[in-house]
GROMACS .gro file of N, CA, C and O in nm:
model
  556
    1UNK      N    1   5.365  -6.306   3.639
    1UNK     CA    2   5.433  -6.268   3.517
    1UNK      C    3   5.439  -6.117   3.506
    1UNK      O    4   5.340  -6.048   3.530
    2UNK      N    5   5.552  -6.066   3.471
    2UNK     CA    6   5.570  -5.924   3.449
    2UNK      C    7   5.611  -5.904   3.306
    2UNK      O    8   5.704  -5.969   3.258
    3UNK      N    9   5.540  -5.818   3.234
    3UNK     CA   10   5.580  -5.787   3.097
    3UNK      C   11   5.631  -5.645   3.094
    3UNK      O   12   5.599  -5.564   3.179
    4UNK      N   13   5.711  -5.616   2.993
    4UNK     CA   14   5.772  -5.485   2.984
    4UNK      C   15   5.712  -5.410   2.866
    4UNK      O   16   5.696  -5.464   2.758
    5UNK      N   17   5.675  -5.285   2.888
    5UNK     CA   18   5.627  -5.197   2.781
    5UNK      C   19   5.720  -5.078   2.780
    5UNK      O   20   5.723  -5.001   2.875
    6UNK      N   21   5.799  -5.062   2.675
    6UNK     CA   22   5.902  -4.958   2.676
    6UNK      C   23   6.004  -4.995   2.781
    6UNK      O   24   6.060  -5.102   2.778
    7UNK      N   25   6.024  -4.908   2.878
    7UNK     CA   26   6.116  -4.940   2.987
    7UNK      C   27   6.041  -4.968   3.117
    7UNK      O   28   6.102  -4.994   3.219
    8UNK      N   29   5.908  -4.962   3.116
    8UNK     CA   30   5.828  -4.986   3.236
    8UNK      C   31   5.769  -5.126   3.232
    8UNK      O   32   5.725  -5.174   3.129
    9UNK      N   33   5.764  -5.189   3.349
    9UNK     CA   34   5.711  -5.323   3.359
    9UNK      C   35   5.566  -5.320   3.406
    9UNK      O   36   5.531  -5.239   3.490
   10UNK      N   37   5.486  -5.410   3.350
   10UNK     CA   38   5.348  -5.426   3.394
   10UNK      C   39   5.348  -5.540   3.496
   10UNK      O   40   5.388  -5.652   3.465
   11UNK      N   41   5.303  -5.512   3.615
   11UNK     CA   42   5.302  -5.607   3.725
   11UNK      C   43   5.173  -5.691   3.719
   11UNK      O   44   5.070  -5.653   3.775
   12UNK      N   45   5.180  -5.803   3.651
   12UNK     CA   46   5.062  -5.889   3.633
   12UNK      C   47   5.019  -5.955   3.764
   12UNK      O   48   4.900  -5.984   3.781
   13UNK      N   49   5.112  -5.977   3.855
   13UNK     CA   50   5.074  -6.033   3.985
   13UNK      C   51   4.982  -5.934   4.059
   13UNK      O   52   4.884  -5.975   4.122
   14UNK      N   53   5.010  -5.807   4.047
   14UNK     CA   54   4.927  -5.704   4.108
   14UNK      C   55   4.788  -5.702   4.045
   14UNK      O   56   4.686  -5.693   4.115
   15UNK      N   57   4.782  -5.713   3.915
   15UNK     CA   58   4.653  -5.717   3.844
   15UNK      C   59   4.573  -5.839   3.889
   15UNK      O   60   4.453  -5.828   3.917
   16UNK      N   61   4.638  -5.953   3.898
   16UNK     CA   62   4.568  -6.075   3.943
   16UNK      C   63   4.515  -6.059   4.086
   16UNK      O   64   4.405  -6.103   4.117
   17UNK      N   65   4.593  -5.995   4.173
   17UNK     CA   66   4.549  -5.975   4.311
   17UNK      C   67   4.425  -5.887   4.315
   17UNK      O   68   4.327  -5.917   4.385
   18UNK      N   69   4.425  -5.778   4.240
   18UNK     CA   70   4.308  -5.689   4.236
   18UNK      C   71   4.188  -5.760   4.173
   18UNK      O   72   4.076  -5.748   4.223
   19UNK      N   73   4.211  -5.837   4.068
   19UNK     CA   74   4.102  -5.910   4.002
   19UNK      C   75   4.040  -6.013   4.096
   19UNK      O   76   3.918  -6.031   4.099
   20UNK      N   77   4.125  -6.079   4.174
   20UNK     CA   78   4.075  -6.178   4.271
   20UNK      C   79   3.985  -6.111   4.375
   20UNK      O   80   3.877  -6.162   4.407
   21UNK      N   81   4.029  -5.998   4.427
   21UNK     CA   82   3.948  -5.926   4.525
   21UNK      C   83   3.818  -5.876   4.462
   21UNK      O   84   3.711  -5.887   4.521
   22UNK      N   85   3.825  -5.825   4.340
   22UNK     CA   86   3.704  -5.779   4.271
   22UNK      C   87   3.605  -5.894   4.252
   22UNK      O   88   3.485  -5.878   4.271
   23UNK      N   89   3.657  -6.009   4.218
   23UNK     CA   90   3.573  -6.127   4.193
   23UNK      C   91   3.515  -6.186   4.321
   23UNK      O   92   3.401  -6.230   4.322
   24UNK      N   93   3.591  -6.183   4.430
   24UNK     CA   94   3.547  -6.253   4.552
   24UNK      C   95   3.493  -6.163   4.662
   24UNK      O   96   3.425  -6.212   4.753
   25UNK      N   97   3.520  -6.033   4.657
   25UNK     CA   98   3.478  -5.944   4.765
   25UNK      C   99   3.380  -5.834   4.723
   25UNK      O  100   3.314  -5.777   4.808
   26UNK      N  101   3.376  -5.802   4.596
   26UNK     CA  102   3.284  -5.698   4.550
   26UNK      C  103   3.146  -5.760   4.531
   26UNK      O  104   3.130  -5.853   4.453
   27UNK      N  105   3.050  -5.706   4.604
   27UNK     CA  106   2.914  -5.759   4.600
   27UNK      C  107   2.815  -5.642   4.595
   27UNK      O  108   2.823  -5.550   4.676
   28UNK      N  109   2.724  -5.648   4.503
   28UNK     CA  110   2.619  -5.547   4.497
   28UNK      C  111   2.671  -5.410   4.458
   28UNK      O  112   2.775  -5.396   4.395
   29UNK      N  113   2.595  -5.308   4.499
   29UNK     CA  114   2.627  -5.171   4.460
   29UNK      C  115   2.723  -5.100   4.555
   29UNK      O  116   2.767  -4.991   4.527
   30UNK      N  117   2.753  -5.161   4.670
   30UNK     CA  118   2.838  -5.093   4.767
   30UNK      C  119   2.987  -5.109   4.741
   30UNK      O  120   3.066  -5.023   4.778
   31UNK      N  121   3.025  -5.218   4.679
   31UNK     CA  122   3.166  -5.245   4.651
   31UNK      C  123   3.175  -5.296   4.507
   31UNK      O  124   3.141  -5.410   4.479
   32UNK      N  125   3.222  -5.209   4.418
   32UNK     CA  126   3.222  -5.241   4.274
   32UNK      C  127   3.361  -5.240   4.212
   32UNK      O  128   3.376  -5.277   4.096
   33UNK      N  129   3.460  -5.194   4.289
   33UNK     CA  130   3.597  -5.185   4.238
   33UNK      C  131   3.693  -5.237   4.344
   33UNK      O  132   3.669  -5.219   4.463
   34UNK      N  133   3.802  -5.297   4.299
   34UNK     CA  134   3.909  -5.340   4.388
   34UNK      C  135   4.038  -5.274   4.341
   34UNK      O  136   4.055  -5.246   4.222
   35UNK      N  137   4.128  -5.251   4.433
   35UNK     CA  138   4.260  -5.198   4.399
   35UNK      C  139   4.365  -5.282   4.468
   35UNK      O  140   4.341  -5.339   4.575
   36UNK      N  141   4.480  -5.289   4.405
   36UNK     CA  142   4.596  -5.355   4.464
   36UNK      C  143   4.715  -5.263   4.443
   36UNK      O  144   4.731  -5.204   4.336
   37UNK      N  145   4.797  -5.251   4.546
   37UNK     CA  146   4.917  -5.168   4.538
   37UNK      C  147   5.036  -5.248   4.588
   37UNK      O  148   5.023  -5.326   4.682
   38UNK      N  149   5.150  -5.228   4.525
   38UNK     CA  150   5.273  -5.293   4.570
   38UNK      C  151   5.355  -5.191   4.649
   38UNK      O  152   5.385  -5.083   4.600
   39UNK      N  153   5.384  -5.228   4.773
   39UNK     CA  154   5.466  -5.143   4.860
   39UNK      C  155   5.613  -5.159   4.821
   39UNK      O  156   5.651  -5.255   4.752
   40UNK      N  157   5.695  -5.067   4.868
   40UNK     CA  158   5.838  -5.073   4.834
   40UNK      C  159   5.908  -5.195   4.892
   40UNK      O  160   6.016  -5.230   4.848
   41UNK      N  161   5.846  -5.262   4.990
   41UNK     CA  162   5.905  -5.385   5.044
   41UNK      C  163   5.852  -5.511   4.973
   41UNK      O  164   5.881  -5.622   5.016
   42UNK      N  165   5.773  -5.493   4.868
   42UNK     CA  166   5.723  -5.605   4.789
   42UNK      C  167   5.585  -5.654   4.826
   42UNK      O  168   5.523  -5.729   4.751
   43UNK      N  169   5.534  -5.613   4.942
   43UNK     CA  170   5.400  -5.656   4.982
   43UNK      C  171   5.294  -5.602   4.888
   43UNK      O  172   5.308  -5.492   4.833
   44UNK      N  173   5.188  -5.679   4.874
   44UNK     CA  174   5.071  -5.635   4.799
   44UNK      C  175   4.959  -5.606   4.898
   44UNK      O  176   4.925  -5.691   4.980
   45UNK      N  177   4.904  -5.488   4.889
   45UNK     CA  178   4.793  -5.447   4.975
   45UNK      C  179   4.672  -5.433   4.884
   45UNK      O  180   4.681  -5.376   4.775
   46UNK      N  181   4.556  -5.484   4.928
   46UNK     CA  182   4.435  -5.476   4.849
   46UNK      C  183   4.325  -5.405   4.926
   46UNK      O  184   4.329  -5.399   5.050
   47UNK      N  185   4.226  -5.356   4.854
   47UNK     CA  186   4.111  -5.289   4.916
   47UNK      C  187   3.999  -5.281   4.813
   47UNK      O  188   4.021  -5.305   4.694
   48UNK      N  189   3.880  -5.247   4.862
   48UNK     CA  190   3.766  -5.223   4.774
   48UNK      C  191   3.712  -5.083   4.801
   48UNK      O  192   3.736  -5.025   4.906
   49UNK      N  193   3.637  -5.031   4.705
   49UNK     CA  194   3.574  -4.901   4.722
   49UNK      C  195   3.455  -4.911   4.816
   49UNK      O  196   3.417  -5.021   4.858
   50UNK      N  197   3.398  -4.798   4.850
   50UNK     CA  198   3.278  -4.793   4.934
   50UNK      C  199   3.180  -4.697   4.868
   50UNK      O  200   3.180  -4.577   4.897
   51UNK      N  201   3.101  -4.747   4.774
   51UNK     CA  202   3.004  -4.663   4.703
   51UNK      C  203   2.898  -4.613   4.798
   51UNK      O  204   2.850  -4.686   4.885
   52UNK      N  205   2.861  -4.487   4.781
   52UNK     CA  206   2.757  -4.427   4.862
   52UNK      C  207   2.705  -4.306   4.784
   52UNK      O  208   2.780  -4.247   4.706
   53UNK      N  209   2.578  -4.270   4.806
   53UNK     CA  210   2.524  -4.158   4.730
   53UNK      C  211   2.598  -4.027   4.756
   53UNK      O  212   2.591  -3.934   4.677
   54UNK      N  213   2.674  -4.020   4.866
   54UNK     CA  214   2.754  -3.901   4.894
   54UNK      C  215   2.888  -3.903   4.824
   54UNK      O  216   2.965  -3.809   4.835
   55UNK      N  217   2.917  -4.008   4.754
   55UNK     CA  218   3.043  -4.021   4.682
   55UNK      C  219   3.120  -4.142   4.728
   55UNK      O  220   3.139  -4.236   4.654
   56UNK      N  221   3.163  -4.141   4.851
   56UNK     CA  222   3.238  -4.256   4.903
   56UNK      C  223   3.377  -4.263   4.843
   56UNK      O  224   3.403  -4.210   4.736
   57UNK      N  225   3.468  -4.328   4.913
   57UNK     CA  226   3.605  -4.337   4.862
   57UNK      C  227   3.622  -4.444   4.755
   57UNK      O  228   3.564  -4.552   4.763
   58UNK      N  229   3.703  -4.412   4.656
   58UNK     CA  230   3.739  -4.508   4.551
   58UNK      C  231   3.835  -4.613   4.610
   58UNK      O  232   3.899  -4.590   4.712
   59UNK      N  233   3.846  -4.725   4.542
   59UNK     CA  234   3.933  -4.833   4.588
   59UNK      C  235   4.078  -4.788   4.601
   59UNK      O  236   4.149  -4.830   4.693
   60UNK      N  237   4.124  -4.701   4.511
   60UNK     CA  238   4.262  -4.653   4.519
   60UNK      C  239   4.286  -4.576   4.648
   60UNK      O  240   4.393  -4.586   4.708
   61UNK      N  241   4.188  -4.497   4.691
   61UNK     CA  242   4.205  -4.421   4.815
   61UNK      C  243   4.197  -4.511   4.937
   61UNK      O  244   4.272  -4.493   5.033
   62UNK      N  245   4.109  -4.610   4.932
   62UNK     CA  246   4.099  -4.704   5.044
   62UNK      C  247   4.230  -4.783   5.057
   62UNK      O  248   4.277  -4.808   5.168
   63UNK      N  249   4.292  -4.820   4.945
   63UNK     CA  250   4.416  -4.897   4.953
   63UNK      C  251   4.529  -4.814   5.015
   63UNK      O  252   4.614  -4.869   5.083
   64UNK      N  253   4.527  -4.683   4.997
   64UNK     CA  254   4.628  -4.598   5.061
   64UNK      C  255   4.615  -4.608   5.213
   64UNK      O  256   4.714  -4.624   5.285
   65UNK      N  257   4.492  -4.600   5.263
   65UNK     CA  258   4.470  -4.611   5.407
   65UNK      C  259   4.501  -4.750   5.458
   65UNK      O  260   4.561  -4.766   5.566
   66UNK      N  261   4.462  -4.853   5.382
   66UNK     CA  262   4.491  -4.991   5.423
   66UNK      C  263   4.642  -5.014   5.429
   66UNK      O  264   4.692  -5.080   5.520
   67UNK      N  265   4.714  -4.958   5.333
   67UNK     CA  266   4.860  -4.972   5.332
   67UNK      C  267   4.921  -4.907   5.456
   67UNK      O  268   5.005  -4.966   5.524
   68UNK      N  269   4.876  -4.786   5.487
   68UNK     CA  270   4.929  -4.717   5.605
   68UNK      C  271   4.897  -4.795   5.732
   68UNK      O  272   4.981  -4.805   5.821
   69UNK      N  273   4.778  -4.854   5.738
   69UNK     CA  274   4.740  -4.932   5.856
   69UNK      C  275   4.830  -5.054   5.873
   69UNK      O  276   4.845  -5.105   5.984
   70UNK      N  277   4.891  -5.098   5.764
   70UNK     CA  278   4.982  -5.212   5.769
   70UNK      C  279   5.128  -5.168   5.772
   70UNK      O  280   5.219  -5.250   5.756
   71UNK      N  281   5.152  -5.039   5.788
   71UNK     CA  282   5.289  -4.989   5.797
   71UNK      C  283   5.358  -4.971   5.664
   71UNK      O  284   5.480  -4.954   5.659
   72UNK      N  285   5.284  -4.972   5.554
   72UNK     CA  286   5.342  -4.951   5.420
   72UNK      C  287   5.311  -4.809   5.378
   72UNK      O  288   5.198  -4.777   5.341
   73UNK      N  289   5.411  -4.723   5.383
   73UNK     CA  290   5.391  -4.581   5.353
   73UNK      C  291   5.447  -4.540   5.217
   73UNK      O  292   5.428  -4.426   5.176
   74UNK      N  293   5.515  -4.631   5.151
   74UNK     CA  294   5.569  -4.603   5.018
   74UNK      C  295   5.516  -4.707   4.921
   74UNK      O  296   5.551  -4.825   4.930
   75UNK      N  297   5.432  -4.663   4.829
   75UNK     CA  298   5.378  -4.752   4.728
   75UNK      C  299   5.449  -4.727   4.596
   75UNK      O  300   5.480  -4.613   4.562
   76UNK      N  301   5.475  -4.835   4.523
   76UNK     CA  302   5.546  -4.824   4.396
   76UNK      C  303   5.454  -4.834   4.275
   76UNK      O  304   5.477  -4.767   4.175
   77UNK      N  305   5.353  -4.921   4.283
   77UNK     CA  306   5.264  -4.945   4.169
   77UNK      C  307   5.123  -4.968   4.222
   77UNK      O  308   5.106  -5.025   4.330
   78UNK      N  309   5.023  -4.927   4.144
   78UNK     CA  310   4.884  -4.948   4.182
   78UNK      C  311   4.802  -4.982   4.059
   78UNK      O  312   4.836  -4.942   3.948
   79UNK      N  313   4.694  -5.058   4.081
   79UNK     CA  314   4.600  -5.090   3.975
   79UNK      C  315   4.462  -5.103   4.035
   79UNK      O  316   4.448  -5.145   4.151
   80UNK      N  317   4.360  -5.066   3.959
   80UNK     CA  318   4.221  -5.086   3.999
   80UNK      C  319   4.154  -5.177   3.897
   80UNK      O  320   4.182  -5.168   3.776
   81UNK      N  321   4.068  -5.266   3.947
   81UNK     CA  322   3.998  -5.362   3.861
   81UNK      C  323   3.850  -5.358   3.899
   81UNK      O  324   3.816  -5.358   4.017
   82UNK      N  325   3.765  -5.356   3.797
   82UNK     CA  326   3.621  -5.353   3.822
   82UNK      C  327   3.562  -5.490   3.845
   82UNK      O  328   3.615  -5.591   3.798
   83UNK      N  329   3.452  -5.491   3.918
   83UNK     CA  330   3.380  -5.617   3.941
   83UNK      C  331   3.317  -5.665   3.810
   83UNK      O  332   3.326  -5.597   3.707
   84UNK      N  333   3.257  -5.781   3.813
   84UNK     CA  334   3.190  -5.841   3.696
   84UNK      C  335   3.283  -5.849   3.575
   84UNK      O  336   3.242  -5.823   3.463
   85UNK      N  337   3.411  -5.880   3.603
   85UNK     CA  338   3.511  -5.900   3.497
   85UNK      C  339   3.528  -5.780   3.404
   85UNK      O  340   3.553  -5.796   3.285
   86UNK      N  341   3.519  -5.660   3.461
   86UNK     CA  342   3.537  -5.539   3.378
   86UNK      C  343   3.683  -5.509   3.349
   86UNK      O  344   3.714  -5.424   3.267
   87UNK      N  345   3.775  -5.575   3.417
   87UNK     CA  346   3.916  -5.555   3.391
   87UNK      C  347   3.971  -5.429   3.455
   87UNK      O  348   3.909  -5.368   3.542
   88UNK      N  349   4.090  -5.391   3.410
   88UNK     CA  350   4.160  -5.274   3.463
   88UNK      C  351   4.081  -5.148   3.431
   88UNK      O  352   4.036  -5.129   3.318
   89UNK      N  353   4.066  -5.062   3.532
   89UNK     CA  354   3.993  -4.936   3.517
   89UNK      C  355   4.087  -4.823   3.560
   89UNK      O  356   4.146  -4.830   3.669
   90UNK      N  357   4.103  -4.720   3.478
   90UNK     CA  358   4.194  -4.611   3.516
   90UNK      C  359   4.137  -4.531   3.633
   90UNK      O  360   4.015  -4.526   3.652
   91UNK      N  361   4.223  -4.467   3.710
   91UNK     CA  362   4.175  -4.387   3.824
   91UNK      C  363   4.099  -4.263   3.778
   91UNK      O  364   4.129  -4.206   3.673
   92UNK      N  365   4.002  -4.222   3.860
   92UNK     CA  366   3.927  -4.099   3.833
   92UNK      C  367   4.020  -3.979   3.856
   92UNK      O  368   4.132  -3.993   3.906
   93UNK      N  369   3.973  -3.861   3.825
   93UNK     CA  370   4.053  -3.740   3.841
   93UNK      C  371   4.096  -3.715   3.984
   93UNK      O  372   4.211  -3.679   4.010
   94UNK      N  373   4.003  -3.732   4.080
   94UNK     CA  374   4.038  -3.711   4.221
   94UNK      C  375   4.149  -3.807   4.262
   94UNK      O  376   4.246  -3.767   4.326
   95UNK      N  377   4.135  -3.934   4.226
   95UNK     CA  378   4.237  -4.033   4.263
   95UNK      C  379   4.371  -4.002   4.197
   95UNK      O  380   4.476  -4.017   4.259
   96UNK      N  381   4.368  -3.958   4.072
   96UNK     CA  382   4.493  -3.922   4.004
   96UNK      C  383   4.567  -3.816   4.082
   96UNK      O  384   4.688  -3.824   4.102
   97UNK      N  385   4.495  -3.714   4.128
   97UNK     CA  386   4.558  -3.606   4.203
   97UNK      C  387   4.611  -3.656   4.337
   97UNK      O  388   4.724  -3.626   4.375
   98UNK      N  389   4.532  -3.734   4.409
   98UNK     CA  390   4.575  -3.785   4.540
   98UNK      C  391   4.697  -3.877   4.523
   98UNK      O  392   4.794  -3.867   4.598
   99UNK      N  393   4.692  -3.967   4.425
   99UNK     CA  394   4.804  -4.059   4.404
   99UNK      C  395   4.932  -3.982   4.374
   99UNK      O  396   5.039  -4.014   4.428
  100UNK      N  397   4.922  -3.879   4.291
  100UNK     CA  398   5.040  -3.799   4.258
  100UNK      C  399   5.092  -3.726   4.382
  100UNK      O  400   5.213  -3.722   4.406
  101UNK      N  401   5.002  -3.670   4.463
  101UNK     CA  402   5.045  -3.595   4.581
  101UNK      C  403   5.108  -3.685   4.687
  101UNK      O  404   5.206  -3.648   4.750
  102UNK      N  405   5.052  -3.804   4.707
  102UNK     CA  406   5.105  -3.896   4.807
  102UNK      C  407   5.231  -3.967   4.759
  102UNK      O  408   5.322  -3.991   4.837
  103UNK      N  409   5.233  -4.006   4.632
  103UNK     CA  410   5.341  -4.091   4.580
  103UNK      C  411   5.384  -4.039   4.442
  103UNK      O  412   5.347  -4.094   4.339
  104UNK      N  413   5.467  -3.933   4.437
  104UNK     CA  414   5.504  -3.872   4.309
  104UNK      C  415   5.570  -3.968   4.209
  104UNK      O  416   5.559  -3.947   4.089
  105UNK      N  417   5.634  -4.072   4.256
  105UNK     CA  418   5.701  -4.167   4.166
  105UNK      C  419   5.616  -4.291   4.136
  105UNK      O  420   5.665  -4.384   4.072
  106UNK      N  421   5.491  -4.291   4.179
  106UNK     CA  422   5.404  -4.407   4.163
  106UNK      C  423   5.380  -4.442   4.017
  106UNK      O  424   5.358  -4.354   3.933
  107UNK      N  425   5.381  -4.572   3.987
  107UNK     CA  426   5.342  -4.623   3.856
  107UNK      C  427   5.197  -4.669   3.865
  107UNK      O  428   5.157  -4.731   3.965
  108UNK      N  429   5.117  -4.638   3.765
  108UNK     CA  430   4.976  -4.673   3.761
  108UNK      C  431   4.953  -4.761   3.639
  108UNK      O  432   4.990  -4.724   3.528
  109UNK      N  433   4.892  -4.877   3.661
  109UNK     CA  434   4.863  -4.967   3.549
  109UNK      C  435   4.730  -4.927   3.488
  109UNK      O  436   4.629  -4.917   3.558
  110UNK      N  437   4.731  -4.902   3.358
  110UNK     CA  438   4.612  -4.863   3.283
  110UNK      C  439   4.606  -4.944   3.154
  110UNK      O  440   4.699  -5.016   3.121
  111UNK      N  441   4.499  -4.927   3.080
  111UNK     CA  442   4.483  -4.995   2.952
  111UNK      C  443   4.398  -5.120   2.967
  111UNK      O  444   4.343  -5.147   3.075
  112UNK      N  445   4.388  -5.194   2.859
  112UNK     CA  446   4.308  -5.316   2.864
  112UNK      C  447   4.366  -5.422   2.771
  112UNK      O  448   4.437  -5.391   2.676
  113UNK      N  449   4.335  -5.546   2.804
  113UNK     CA  450   4.378  -5.659   2.721
  113UNK      C  451   4.527  -5.659   2.695
  113UNK      O  452   4.608  -5.651   2.787
  114UNK      N  453   4.562  -5.666   2.570
  114UNK     CA  454   4.703  -5.668   2.528
  114UNK      C  455   4.768  -5.529   2.537
  114UNK      O  456   4.886  -5.516   2.512
  115UNK      N  457   4.690  -5.429   2.569
  115UNK     CA  458   4.739  -5.291   2.570
  115UNK      C  459   4.759  -5.236   2.711
  115UNK      O  460   4.758  -5.115   2.732
  116UNK      N  461   4.777  -5.325   2.809
  116UNK     CA  462   4.807  -5.280   2.945
  116UNK      C  463   4.944  -5.214   2.947
  116UNK      O  464   5.036  -5.257   2.878
  117UNK      N  465   4.955  -5.109   3.027
  117UNK     CA  466   5.084  -5.042   3.040
  117UNK      C  467   5.093  -4.980   3.178
  117UNK      O  468   4.992  -4.955   3.243
  118UNK      N  469   5.213  -4.956   3.220
  118UNK     CA  470   5.241  -4.892   3.348
  118UNK      C  471   5.295  -4.753   3.318
  118UNK      O  472   5.393  -4.739   3.246
  119UNK      N  473   5.229  -4.651   3.374
  119UNK     CA  474   5.268  -4.513   3.347
  119UNK      C  475   5.288  -4.438   3.478
  119UNK      O  476   5.224  -4.469   3.578
  120UNK      N  477   5.374  -4.337   3.478
  120UNK     CA  478   5.390  -4.255   3.598
  120UNK      C  479   5.260  -4.180   3.628
  120UNK      O  480   5.191  -4.135   3.535
  121UNK      N  481   5.228  -4.165   3.755
  121UNK     CA  482   5.105  -4.094   3.793
  121UNK      C  483   5.100  -3.955   3.731
  121UNK      O  484   4.993  -3.909   3.689
  122UNK      N  485   5.213  -3.887   3.721
  122UNK     CA  486   5.217  -3.752   3.663
  122UNK      C  487   5.172  -3.752   3.518
  122UNK      O  488   5.115  -3.652   3.471
  123UNK      N  489   5.193  -3.861   3.445
  123UNK     CA  490   5.151  -3.867   3.305
  123UNK      C  491   4.999  -3.872   3.291
  123UNK      O  492   4.947  -3.845   3.183
  124UNK      N  493   4.930  -3.907   3.398
  124UNK     CA  494   4.784  -3.912   3.394
  124UNK      C  495   4.721  -3.774   3.417
  124UNK      O  496   4.600  -3.758   3.404
  125UNK      N  497   4.803  -3.676   3.452
  125UNK     CA  498   4.755  -3.540   3.477
  125UNK      C  499   4.841  -3.441   3.398
  125UNK      O  500   4.937  -3.385   3.450
  126UNK      N  501   4.807  -3.416   3.273
  126UNK     CA  502   4.885  -3.318   3.195
  126UNK      C  503   4.885  -3.182   3.265
  126UNK      O  504   4.785  -3.141   3.323
  127UNK      N  505   4.996  -3.114   3.261
  127UNK     CA  506   5.013  -2.984   3.325
  127UNK      C  507   4.962  -2.989   3.468
  127UNK      O  508   4.884  -2.906   3.513
  128UNK      N  509   5.010  -3.089   3.538
  128UNK     CA  510   4.961  -3.123   3.670
  128UNK      C  511   4.983  -3.015   3.775
  128UNK      O  512   5.078  -2.938   3.768
  129UNK      N  513   4.893  -3.013   3.870
  129UNK     CA  514   4.907  -2.931   3.990
  129UNK      C  515   4.968  -3.020   4.097
  129UNK      O  516   4.912  -3.124   4.130
  130UNK      N  517   5.084  -2.984   4.146
  130UNK     CA  518   5.149  -3.060   4.253
  130UNK      C  519   5.130  -2.982   4.382
  130UNK      O  520   5.187  -2.873   4.400
  131UNK      N  521   5.046  -3.035   4.470
  131UNK     CA  522   5.008  -2.967   4.593
  131UNK      C  523   5.127  -2.918   4.672
  131UNK      O  524   5.130  -2.804   4.717
  132UNK      N  525   5.228  -3.002   4.688
  132UNK     CA  526   5.345  -2.966   4.768
  132UNK      C  527   5.419  -2.844   4.712
  132UNK      O  528   5.478  -2.767   4.787
  133UNK      N  529   5.413  -2.826   4.582
  133UNK     CA  530   5.481  -2.711   4.521
  133UNK      C  531   5.416  -2.577   4.555
  133UNK      O  532   5.475  -2.472   4.535
  134UNK      N  533   5.294  -2.580   4.606
  134UNK     CA  534   5.220  -2.457   4.629
  134UNK      C  535   5.197  -2.429   4.778
  134UNK      O  536   5.113  -2.344   4.811
  135UNK      N  537   5.269  -2.496   4.864
  135UNK     CA  538   5.258  -2.472   5.007
  135UNK      C  539   5.354  -2.360   5.046
  135UNK      O  540   5.464  -2.350   4.993
  136UNK      N  541   5.312  -2.277   5.139
  136UNK     CA  542   5.393  -2.162   5.179
  136UNK      C  543   5.527  -2.201   5.234
  136UNK      O  544   5.625  -2.129   5.217
  137UNK      N  545   5.536  -2.318   5.297
  137UNK     CA  546   5.664  -2.359   5.355
  137UNK      C  547   5.742  -2.451   5.263
  137UNK      O  548   5.841  -2.509   5.303
  138UNK      N  549   5.700  -2.462   5.136
  138UNK     CA  550   5.772  -2.549   5.041
  138UNK      C  551   5.909  -2.488   5.014
  138UNK      O  552   5.925  -2.367   5.002
  139UNK      N  553   6.006  -2.579   5.001
  139UNK     CA  554   6.143  -2.531   4.981
  139UNK      C  555   6.186  -2.515   4.843
  139UNK      O  556   6.151  -2.551   4.744
   0.00000   0.00000   0.00000
């Protein structure tokens, strides 16, 4: 089911995919979050985070690598869901920046319960720094 908020649609199938992975694959302290992303060809790619005292990659970053490994280089929408039925969790600051740099048009599902919404990655970073804009060879 897809619901519409304003002019943006919330991809509930994507949320269910991430929730399923969080429920069935996240175990203990090493994997506590799952992410699901929809590629431009409609495929759903899922991944989990890798917690470690050194930081470790968030589920959103792991899903970018998993997508590339499957030949999906353009993602349209992403969502992260916490284990233990924590629901949708917004991306951290590092992930917000990476998602914006890799996929400037990406939609990110945030919110909770009846207040889920899909927002552009740029909206999650007010007065955002766009890495590509600051490269010496940028056009």
